[in-house]
């Protein structure tokens, strides 16, 4: 199966709003269909993904925000927020040092 022929920019734009699990499930279904259909060419097109992804319900922005807020309260979410804040502080300090040096 040749995945290089799939227009990834099109897939990226249409998959916005879907969860990673939904996208992964779609990929598995497309691969399964291509393997079962022995007489078709094994080239994947964007239409193969669109037809299956269109059957799924995307996650809406308000639901996504609820999930993000919930995740921020979990131990992994708290750890990630600390890492992000430390990274932003380090980059700010680095940019200030380079400005002073000039």
CSV table of N, CA and C in Angstrom, one decimal:
chain,number,residue,atom,x,y,z
A,1,UNK,N,0.8,-1.2,0.0
A,1,UNK,CA,0.0,0.0,0.0
A,1,UNK,C,0.9,1.2,0.0
A,2,UNK,N,0.6,2.2,-0.9
A,2,UNK,CA,1.4,3.4,-1.0
A,2,UNK,C,0.7,4.5,-0.3
A,3,UNK,N,1.3,4.9,0.8
A,3,UNK,CA,0.7,6.0,1.6
A,3,UNK,C,1.2,7.4,1.1
A,4,UNK,N,2.2,7.4,0.3
A,4,UNK,CA,2.8,8.6,-0.2
A,4,UNK,C,1.8,9.4,-1.1
A,5,UNK,N,0.9,8.7,-1.7
A,5,UNK,CA,-0.1,9.3,-2.7
A,5,UNK,C,-1.2,10.0,-1.9
A,6,UNK,N,-1.3,9.8,-0.6
A,6,UNK,CA,-2.4,10.5,0.1
A,6,UNK,C,-2.0,11.9,0.4
A,7,UNK,N,-3.0,12.8,0.1
A,7,UNK,CA,-2.7,14.2,0.3
A,7,UNK,C,-2.9,14.5,1.8
A,8,UNK,N,-1.7,14.6,2.5
A,8,UNK,CA,-1.8,14.7,3.9
A,8,UNK,C,-2.3,16.1,4.4
A,9,UNK,N,-2.1,17.1,3.6
A,9,UNK,CA,-2.7,18.4,4.0
A,9,UNK,C,-4.2,18.4,4.0
A,10,UNK,N,-4.8,17.7,3.0
A,10,UNK,CA,-6.2,17.6,2.9
A,10,UNK,C,-6.7,16.8,4.1
A,11,UNK,N,-6.1,15.7,4.4
A,11,UNK,CA,-6.5,14.8,5.6
A,11,UNK,C,-6.3,15.6,6.9
A,12,UNK,N,-5.3,16.4,7.0
A,12,UNK,CA,-5.1,17.2,8.2
A,12,UNK,C,-6.2,18.2,8.4
A,13,UNK,N,-6.6,18.8,7.3
A,13,UNK,CA,-7.7,19.8,7.5
A,13,UNK,C,-9.0,19.2,7.7
A,14,UNK,N,-9.3,18.1,7.2
A,14,UNK,CA,-10.7,17.5,7.4
A,14,UNK,C,-10.7,16.7,8.7
A,15,UNK,N,-9.6,16.3,9.2
A,15,UNK,CA,-9.6,15.6,10.5
A,15,UNK,C,-9.6,16.5,11.7
A,16,UNK,N,-9.6,17.8,11.5
A,16,UNK,CA,-9.7,18.7,12.7
A,16,UNK,C,-11.0,18.5,13.4
A,17,UNK,N,-10.9,18.4,14.7
A,17,UNK,CA,-12.1,18.2,15.5
A,17,UNK,C,-12.4,16.7,15.8
A,18,UNK,N,-11.6,15.8,15.3
A,18,UNK,CA,-11.7,14.4,15.6
A,18,UNK,C,-10.6,14.0,16.6
A,19,UNK,N,-10.9,13.0,17.4
A,19,UNK,CA,-9.9,12.6,18.4
A,19,UNK,C,-8.9,11.7,17.7
A,20,UNK,N,-7.7,11.6,18.4
A,20,UNK,CA,-6.7,10.7,17.8
A,20,UNK,C,-7.2,9.3,17.7
A,21,UNK,N,-8.0,8.8,18.6
A,21,UNK,CA,-8.6,7.5,18.5
A,21,UNK,C,-9.5,7.3,17.3
A,22,UNK,N,-10.3,8.3,17.0
A,22,UNK,CA,-11.1,8.2,15.8
A,22,UNK,C,-10.3,8.2,14.6
A,23,UNK,N,-9.3,9.0,14.5
A,23,UNK,CA,-8.4,9.0,13.3
A,23,UNK,C,-7.7,7.7,13.2
A,24,UNK,N,-7.2,7.1,14.3
A,24,UNK,CA,-6.5,5.9,14.2
A,24,UNK,C,-7.4,4.7,13.8
A,25,UNK,N,-8.6,4.8,14.3
A,25,UNK,CA,-9.6,3.8,13.9
A,25,UNK,C,-9.9,3.8,12.4
A,26,UNK,N,-10.0,5.1,11.9
A,26,UNK,CA,-10.2,5.3,10.5
A,26,UNK,C,-9.1,4.7,9.7
A,27,UNK,N,-7.9,4.9,10.1
A,27,UNK,CA,-6.7,4.4,9.4
A,27,UNK,C,-6.8,2.9,9.4
A,28,UNK,N,-7.1,2.3,10.5
A,28,UNK,CA,-7.1,0.8,10.6
A,28,UNK,C,-8.2,0.3,9.6
A,29,UNK,N,-9.4,0.9,9.6
A,29,UNK,CA,-10.4,0.5,8.7
A,29,UNK,C,-10.1,0.6,7.2
A,30,UNK,N,-9.4,1.7,6.8
A,30,UNK,CA,-9.0,1.8,5.4
A,30,UNK,C,-8.0,0.8,5.1
A,31,UNK,N,-7.0,0.5,6.0
A,31,UNK,CA,-6.0,-0.6,5.7
A,31,UNK,C,-6.7,-1.9,5.6
A,32,UNK,N,-7.7,-2.2,6.4
A,32,UNK,CA,-8.4,-3.5,6.4
A,32,UNK,C,-9.1,-3.6,5.1
A,33,UNK,N,-9.8,-2.6,4.7
A,33,UNK,CA,-10.6,-2.6,3.4
A,33,UNK,C,-9.7,-2.9,2.3
A,34,UNK,N,-8.5,-2.2,2.2
A,34,UNK,CA,-7.6,-2.3,1.1
A,34,UNK,C,-7.0,-3.8,1.1
A,35,UNK,N,-6.8,-4.4,2.3
A,35,UNK,CA,-6.2,-5.7,2.3
A,35,UNK,C,-7.3,-6.7,1.9
A,36,UNK,N,-8.6,-6.5,2.3
A,36,UNK,CA,-9.6,-7.4,1.9
A,36,UNK,C,-10.0,-7.4,0.4
A,37,UNK,N,-9.9,-6.2,-0.2
A,37,UNK,CA,-10.2,-6.1,-1.6
A,37,UNK,C,-9.0,-6.4,-2.4
A,38,UNK,N,-8.8,-7.6,-2.8
A,38,UNK,CA,-7.6,-8.1,-3.4
A,38,UNK,C,-7.5,-7.6,-4.9
A,39,UNK,N,-8.7,-7.2,-5.5
A,39,UNK,CA,-8.7,-6.9,-6.9
A,39,UNK,C,-8.5,-5.4,-7.1
A,40,UNK,N,-8.5,-4.6,-6.1
A,40,UNK,CA,-8.3,-3.2,-6.3
A,40,UNK,C,-6.8,-2.8,-6.2
A,41,UNK,N,-6.5,-1.7,-6.6
A,41,UNK,CA,-5.1,-1.3,-6.4
A,41,UNK,C,-5.0,-0.9,-4.9
A,42,UNK,N,-3.8,-1.0,-4.4
A,42,UNK,CA,-3.6,-0.8,-3.0
A,42,UNK,C,-3.1,0.6,-2.7
A,43,UNK,N,-3.5,1.5,-3.5
A,43,UNK,CA,-3.1,2.9,-3.3
A,43,UNK,C,-4.2,3.6,-2.5
A,44,UNK,N,-3.8,4.2,-1.4
A,44,UNK,CA,-4.8,4.9,-0.6
A,44,UNK,C,-4.9,6.4,-1.1
A,45,UNK,N,-6.2,6.8,-1.2
A,45,UNK,CA,-6.5,8.2,-1.6
A,45,UNK,C,-7.2,8.9,-0.4
A,46,UNK,N,-7.3,10.1,-0.5
A,46,UNK,CA,-7.9,10.9,0.6
A,46,UNK,C,-9.4,10.5,0.7
A,47,UNK,N,-10.0,10.2,-0.5
A,47,UNK,CA,-11.4,9.8,-0.4
A,47,UNK,C,-11.6,8.5,0.4
A,48,UNK,N,-10.7,7.6,0.4
A,48,UNK,CA,-10.8,6.4,1.3
A,48,UNK,C,-11.0,6.8,2.7
A,49,UNK,N,-10.2,7.8,3.2
A,49,UNK,CA,-10.3,8.2,4.6
A,49,UNK,C,-11.5,9.1,4.8
A,50,UNK,N,-11.9,9.9,3.9
A,50,UNK,CA,-13.0,10.9,4.0
A,50,UNK,C,-14.3,10.1,4.2
A,51,UNK,N,-14.5,9.1,3.4
A,51,UNK,CA,-15.8,8.3,3.5
A,51,UNK,C,-16.0,7.7,4.9
A,52,UNK,N,-14.9,7.2,5.5
A,52,UNK,CA,-15.0,6.5,6.8
A,52,UNK,C,-15.0,7.5,7.9
A,53,UNK,N,-14.2,8.6,7.8
A,53,UNK,CA,-14.2,9.6,8.8
A,53,UNK,C,-15.5,10.4,8.9
A,54,UNK,N,-16.1,10.5,7.8
A,54,UNK,CA,-17.4,11.2,7.7
A,54,UNK,C,-18.5,10.5,8.5
A,55,UNK,N,-18.4,9.3,8.8
A,55,UNK,CA,-19.4,8.5,9.6
A,55,UNK,C,-19.2,8.8,11.1
A,56,UNK,N,-18.1,9.4,11.5
A,56,UNK,CA,-17.9,9.6,12.9
A,56,UNK,C,-18.3,11.0,13.3
A,57,UNK,N,-18.6,11.2,14.5
A,57,UNK,CA,-19.0,12.5,15.1
A,57,UNK,C,-17.8,13.2,15.6
A,58,UNK,N,-17.4,14.4,15.1
A,58,UNK,CA,-16.3,15.1,15.7
A,58,UNK,C,-16.5,15.6,17.1
A,59,UNK,N,-15.4,15.9,17.8
A,59,UNK,CA,-15.5,16.4,19.1
A,59,UNK,C,-15.6,18.0,18.9
A,60,UNK,N,-16.6,18.5,19.6
A,60,UNK,CA,-16.8,19.9,19.4
A,60,UNK,C,-16.0,20.7,20.4
A,61,UNK,N,-15.8,22.0,20.1
A,61,UNK,CA,-14.9,22.9,20.9
A,61,UNK,C,-15.2,22.9,22.4
A,62,UNK,N,-16.5,23.0,22.7
A,62,UNK,CA,-16.8,23.0,24.1
A,62,UNK,C,-16.5,21.7,24.8
A,63,UNK,N,-16.7,20.6,24.1
A,63,UNK,CA,-16.3,19.3,24.7
A,63,UNK,C,-14.8,19.2,24.8
A,64,UNK,N,-14.1,19.7,23.8
A,64,UNK,CA,-12.6,19.7,23.9
A,64,UNK,C,-12.1,20.5,25.1
A,65,UNK,N,-12.7,21.6,25.3
A,65,UNK,CA,-12.3,22.5,26.4
A,65,UNK,C,-12.6,21.8,27.7
A,66,UNK,N,-13.7,21.1,27.8
A,66,UNK,CA,-14.0,20.3,29.1
A,66,UNK,C,-12.9,19.3,29.3
A,67,UNK,N,-12.5,18.6,28.2
A,67,UNK,CA,-11.5,17.5,28.4
A,67,UNK,C,-10.2,18.1,28.8
A,68,UNK,N,-9.8,19.3,28.2
A,68,UNK,CA,-8.6,20.0,28.5
A,68,UNK,C,-8.6,20.4,30.0
A,69,UNK,N,-9.7,20.9,30.5
A,69,UNK,CA,-9.8,21.4,31.9
A,69,UNK,C,-9.7,20.2,32.8
A,70,UNK,N,-10.3,19.1,32.4
A,70,UNK,CA,-10.2,17.9,33.3
A,70,UNK,C,-8.8,17.4,33.3
A,71,UNK,N,-8.1,17.3,32.1
A,71,UNK,CA,-6.8,16.8,32.1
A,71,UNK,C,-5.8,17.7,32.9
A,72,UNK,N,-6.1,19.0,32.9
A,72,UNK,CA,-5.2,19.9,33.7
A,72,UNK,C,-5.3,19.6,35.2
A,73,UNK,N,-6.3,18.9,35.6
A,73,UNK,CA,-6.4,18.6,37.1
A,73,UNK,C,-5.9,17.2,37.4
A,74,UNK,N,-5.5,16.4,36.4
A,74,UNK,CA,-4.9,15.1,36.7
A,74,UNK,C,-3.4,15.3,37.0
A,75,UNK,N,-2.8,14.3,37.6
A,75,UNK,CA,-1.4,14.4,37.9
A,75,UNK,C,-0.5,14.6,36.6
A,76,UNK,N,-0.8,13.9,35.6
A,76,UNK,CA,0.0,14.1,34.3
A,76,UNK,C,-0.2,15.5,33.8
A,77,UNK,N,-1.5,16.0,33.9
A,77,UNK,CA,-1.8,17.3,33.4
A,77,UNK,C,-1.0,18.4,34.2
A,78,UNK,N,-1.0,18.2,35.5
A,78,UNK,CA,-0.3,19.2,36.4
A,78,UNK,C,1.2,19.2,36.0
A,79,UNK,N,1.8,18.0,35.8
A,79,UNK,CA,3.2,17.8,35.5
A,79,UNK,C,3.5,18.5,34.2
A,80,UNK,N,2.6,18.3,33.2
A,80,UNK,CA,2.8,18.9,31.9
A,80,UNK,C,2.8,20.5,32.0
A,81,UNK,N,1.8,21.0,32.7
A,81,UNK,CA,1.7,22.4,32.8
A,81,UNK,C,2.9,23.0,33.5
A,82,UNK,N,3.5,22.3,34.5
A,82,UNK,CA,4.7,22.8,35.1
A,82,UNK,C,5.9,22.8,34.2
A,83,UNK,N,6.0,21.7,33.3
A,83,UNK,CA,7.1,21.7,32.3
A,83,UNK,C,6.9,22.8,31.3
A,84,UNK,N,5.7,23.1,30.9
A,84,UNK,CA,5.5,24.1,29.9
A,84,UNK,C,5.9,25.5,30.5
A,85,UNK,N,5.5,25.7,31.8
A,85,UNK,CA,5.8,27.0,32.4
A,85,UNK,C,7.3,27.2,32.6
A,86,UNK,N,8.0,26.1,33.0
A,86,UNK,CA,9.4,26.2,33.1
A,86,UNK,C,10.1,26.4,31.8
A,87,UNK,N,9.6,25.8,30.8
A,87,UNK,CA,10.2,26.0,29.4
A,87,UNK,C,10.0,27.4,29.0
A,88,UNK,N,8.8,28.0,29.2
A,88,UNK,CA,8.6,29.4,28.8
A,88,UNK,C,9.4,30.4,29.6
A,89,UNK,N,9.7,30.1,30.9
A,89,UNK,CA,10.5,30.9,31.7
A,89,UNK,C,11.9,30.9,31.2
A,90,UNK,N,12.4,29.7,30.9
A,90,UNK,CA,13.8,29.5,30.4
A,90,UNK,C,14.0,30.3,29.1
A,91,UNK,N,13.0,30.2,28.2
A,91,UNK,CA,13.1,30.8,26.9
A,91,UNK,C,13.1,32.3,27.1
A,92,UNK,N,12.3,32.8,28.0
A,92,UNK,CA,12.2,34.3,28.3
A,92,UNK,C,13.5,34.8,28.8
A,93,UNK,N,14.1,34.0,29.7
A,93,UNK,CA,15.4,34.4,30.3
A,93,UNK,C,16.5,34.4,29.2
A,94,UNK,N,16.5,33.4,28.3
A,94,UNK,CA,17.4,33.3,27.2
A,94,UNK,C,17.3,34.5,26.3
A,95,UNK,N,16.1,34.9,26.0
A,95,UNK,CA,15.9,36.0,25.1
A,95,UNK,C,16.3,37.3,25.7
A,96,UNK,N,16.1,37.4,27.0
A,96,UNK,CA,16.5,38.7,27.7
A,96,UNK,C,18.1,38.7,27.7
A,97,UNK,N,18.7,37.6,27.9
A,97,UNK,CA,20.2,37.6,27.9
A,97,UNK,C,20.7,38.0,26.6
A,98,UNK,N,20.1,37.5,25.5
A,98,UNK,CA,20.6,37.9,24.1
A,98,UNK,C,20.4,39.3,23.8
A,99,UNK,N,19.3,39.9,24.4
A,99,UNK,CA,19.0,41.3,24.1
A,99,UNK,C,20.0,42.2,24.9
A,100,UNK,N,20.4,41.8,26.1
A,100,UNK,CA,21.4,42.5,26.9
A,100,UNK,C,22.8,42.4,26.3
A,101,UNK,N,23.1,41.3,25.7
A,101,UNK,CA,24.4,41.1,25.1
A,101,UNK,C,24.6,42.0,23.8
A,102,UNK,N,23.5,42.4,23.2
A,102,UNK,CA,23.7,43.1,21.9
A,102,UNK,C,23.9,44.6,22.2
